[in-house]
PDB file of C-alpha atoms in Angstrom:
ATOM      1  CA  MET A   1      -0.213  -0.029  -0.304  1.00 61.00           C
ATOM      2  CA  THR A   2       0.932   3.836  -0.935  1.00 74.00           C
ATOM      3  CA  SER A   3       1.310   5.933   1.681  1.00 77.00           C
ATOM      4  CA  LYS A   4      -1.529   8.715   1.046  1.00 86.00           C
ATOM      5  CA  LEU A   5      -0.756  12.806   1.535  1.00 87.00           C
ATOM      6  CA  LYS A   6      -1.441  14.499   4.396  1.00 88.00           C
ATOM      7  CA  LEU A   7      -3.729  17.590   3.754  1.00 90.00           C
ATOM      8  CA  ASN A   8      -2.352  19.521   6.470  1.00 90.00           C
ATOM      9  CA  PRO A   9       1.937  18.762   5.881  1.00 90.00           C
ATOM     10  CA  ASN A  10       3.955  18.542   8.883  1.00 91.00           C
ATOM     11  CA  PRO A  11       4.415  22.054  10.559  1.00 94.00           C
ATOM     12  CA  THR A  12       8.154  21.436  10.898  1.00 95.00           C
ATOM     13  CA  PHE A  13      10.855  20.013   8.235  1.00 95.00           C
ATOM     14  CA  GLU A  14      14.360  19.760   8.394  1.00 96.00           C
ATOM     15  CA  LEU A  15      16.726  21.630   5.855  1.00 96.00           C
ATOM     16  CA  LEU A  16      20.291  21.692   5.447  1.00 97.00           C
ATOM     17  CA  VAL A  17      22.223  23.844   4.429  1.00 97.00           C
ATOM     18  CA  SER A  18      26.054  24.420   3.553  1.00 97.00           C
ATOM     19  CA  VAL A  19      27.095  27.457   4.805  1.00 97.00           C
ATOM     20  CA  PRO A  20      30.763  28.933   3.285  1.00 96.00           C
ATOM     21  CA  VAL A  21      33.138  29.721   6.378  1.00 96.00           C
ATOM     22  CA  ALA A  22      35.551  32.359   5.559  1.00 94.00           C
ATOM     23  CA  GLY A  23      39.223  30.784   5.775  1.00 94.00           C
ATOM     24  CA  LYS A  24      37.854  27.178   5.089  1.00 95.00           C
ATOM     25  CA  LEU A  25      37.913  25.267   1.891  1.00 95.00           C
ATOM     26  CA  GLU A  26      35.151  23.058   2.389  1.00 96.00           C
ATOM     27  CA  ASN A  27      31.276  25.181   3.581  1.00 97.00           C
ATOM     28  CA  GLU A  28      30.020  23.802   6.526  1.00 96.00           C
ATOM     29  CA  ASP A  29      26.882  22.556   6.040  1.00 97.00           C
ATOM     30  CA  VAL A  30      23.858  23.335   9.532  1.00 97.00           C
ATOM     31  CA  LEU A  31      20.689  21.365   9.601  1.00 98.00           C
ATOM     32  CA  PHE A  32      18.049  24.023  10.563  1.00 98.00           C
ATOM     33  CA  THR A  33      14.521  23.099  11.363  1.00 98.00           C
ATOM     34  CA  VAL A  34      12.232  25.214  10.223  1.00 97.00           C
ATOM     35  CA  LYS A  35       8.294  25.555  10.029  1.00 96.00           C
ATOM     36  CA  HIS A  36       6.100  24.574   7.469  1.00 94.00           C
ATOM     37  CA  LEU A  37       3.867  27.855   6.175  1.00 90.00           C
ATOM     38  CA  PRO A  38       0.528  27.462   3.665  1.00 91.00           C
ATOM     39  CA  GLN A  39       1.398  28.758   0.682  1.00 90.00           C
ATOM     40  CA  THR A  40      -0.511  32.400   1.452  1.00 91.00           C
ATOM     41  CA  LYS A  41       1.519  32.743   4.448  1.00 88.00           C
ATOM     42  CA  LEU A  42       4.316  33.510   2.751  1.00 86.00           C
ATOM     43  CA  ALA A  43       3.522  35.034   0.623  1.00 85.00           C
ATOM     44  CA  GLU A  44       1.459  37.640   2.613  1.00 85.00           C
ATOM     45  CA  MET A  45       5.772  37.889   4.444  1.00 83.00           C
ATOM     46  CA  PHE A  46       6.602  38.975   1.743  1.00 81.00           C
ATOM     47  CA  ASP A  47       3.844  41.113   0.081  1.00 83.00           C
ATOM     48  CA  ASP A  48       4.795  42.506   2.992  1.00 77.00           C
ATOM     49  CA  GLY A  49       8.900  43.832   2.106  1.00 81.00           C
ATOM     50  CA  ILE A  50       9.900  40.662   4.892  1.00 80.00           C
ATOM     51  CA  VAL A  51      14.233  40.094   4.008  1.00 88.00           C
ATOM     52  CA  TYR A  52      16.355  37.195   4.880  1.00 91.00           C
ATOM     53  CA  ARG A  53      17.419  37.641   8.235  1.00 93.00           C
ATOM     54  CA  GLU A  54      13.732  38.502   8.740  1.00 92.00           C
ATOM     55  CA  PHE A  55      12.564  34.784   6.831  1.00 92.00           C
ATOM     56  CA  GLY A  56      14.946  32.758   9.205  1.00 95.00           C
ATOM     57  CA  LYS A  57      13.876  34.549  12.039  1.00 94.00           C
ATOM     58  CA  GLU A  58       9.994  33.914  11.505  1.00 93.00           C
ATOM     59  CA  MET A  59      10.749  30.374  10.188  1.00 95.00           C
ATOM     60  CA  VAL A  60      13.416  28.740  12.043  1.00 97.00           C
ATOM     61  CA  THR A  61      13.101  26.770  15.194  1.00 97.00           C
ATOM     62  CA  GLY A  62      15.843  24.805  15.898  1.00 98.00           C
ATOM     63  CA  TRP A  63      19.390  23.863  14.627  1.00 98.00           C
ATOM     64  CA  ASP A  64      22.177  21.344  14.977  1.00 97.00           C
ATOM     65  CA  ILE A  65      25.901  23.588  15.736  1.00 96.00           C
ATOM     66  CA  ASP A  66      27.435  24.179  19.386  1.00 95.00           C
ATOM     67  CA  ALA A  67      25.436  26.950  20.497  1.00 97.00           C
ATOM     68  CA  PRO A  68      21.293  26.727  22.336  1.00 98.00           C
ATOM     69  CA  PHE A  69      19.041  28.020  19.743  1.00 98.00           C
ATOM     70  CA  ASN A  70      17.535  31.518  20.521  1.00 98.00           C
ATOM     71  CA  GLN A  71      16.830  34.476  18.346  1.00 96.00           C
ATOM     72  CA  ASP A  72      19.587  36.385  20.107  1.00 97.00           C
ATOM     73  CA  ASN A  73      21.852  33.302  18.550  1.00 98.00           C
ATOM     74  CA  LEU A  74      20.242  33.702  15.423  1.00 97.00           C
ATOM     75  CA  MET A  75      21.937  37.033  14.640  1.00 97.00           C
ATOM     76  CA  ILE A  76      24.774  36.191  16.023  1.00 97.00           C
ATOM     77  CA  LEU A  77      25.429  33.238  13.211  1.00 97.00           C
ATOM     78  CA  PHE A  78      23.626  35.800  10.721  1.00 96.00           C
ATOM     79  CA  ASP A  79      25.433  38.246  11.349  1.00 97.00           C
ATOM     80  CA  ASN A  80      29.158  35.813  11.755  1.00 96.00           C
ATOM     81  CA  TYR A  81      28.411  34.355   8.318  1.00 96.00           C
ATOM     82  CA  PRO A  82      26.761  37.083   6.196  1.00 90.00           C
ATOM     83  CA  GLN A  83      25.462  34.825   2.899  1.00 94.00           C
ATOM     84  CA  SER A  84      23.587  32.662   5.798  1.00 96.00           C
ATOM     85  CA  ALA A  85      20.139  33.766   6.033  1.00 95.00           C
ATOM     86  CA  PHE A  86      19.774  34.443   1.714  1.00 95.00           C
ATOM     87  CA  LEU A  87      21.271  30.539   1.601  1.00 96.00           C
ATOM     88  CA  LEU A  88      18.463  29.337   4.690  1.00 96.00           C
ATOM     89  CA  PHE A  89      15.914  31.000   2.478  1.00 93.00           C
ATOM     90  CA  LYS A  90      17.257  29.536  -1.317  1.00 93.00           C
ATOM     91  CA  ALA A  91      17.348  26.742   0.781  1.00 95.00           C
ATOM     92  CA  TYR A  92      14.053  26.310   2.063  1.00 94.00           C
ATOM     93  CA  GLU A  93      12.745  27.842  -1.543  1.00 91.00           C
ATOM     94  CA  ALA A  94      13.891  24.151  -3.052  1.00 92.00           C
ATOM     95  CA  GLU A  95      12.797  22.121  -0.465  1.00 92.00           C
ATOM     96  CA  TYR A  96       9.145  23.631  -0.970  1.00 87.00           C
ATOM     97  CA  TYR A  97       8.736  24.095  -4.538  1.00 84.00           C
ATOM     98  CA  LYS A  98      11.124  20.944  -5.576  1.00 81.00           C
ATOM     99  CA  ALA A  99       7.957  19.077  -6.653  1.00 53.00           C
ATOM    100  CA  ALA A 100       7.265  21.468  -9.078  1.00 51.00           C
ATOM    101  CA  GLY A 101      10.930  20.655 -10.467  1.00 52.00           C
ATOM    102  CA  LYS A 102       9.916  17.017 -11.042  1.00 51.00           C
ATOM    103  CA  ASN A 103       6.656  17.673 -12.999  1.00 46.00           C
TER     104      ASN A 103
END
């Protein structure tokens, strides 16, 4: 028997983001836990002019790094790794809309 699509998806999902680190040849992979929002809520966020850092603040609920997850530490991450907020957004977008690319 095949699994059935849930009308309401899981409220969160995991997202692997490869973050560049100054002075290192290899990026560091960070596993984030992010919210799943319906398309209408995502559209509202962007209609309001949300930027990548604000997107991260709204969507991230946890992570797998060497510091506890909280909003202050998230802002420190974004400050210390300038591309991380943008890359988080791009990874979210790719995961969220991946089904469209398979058709």
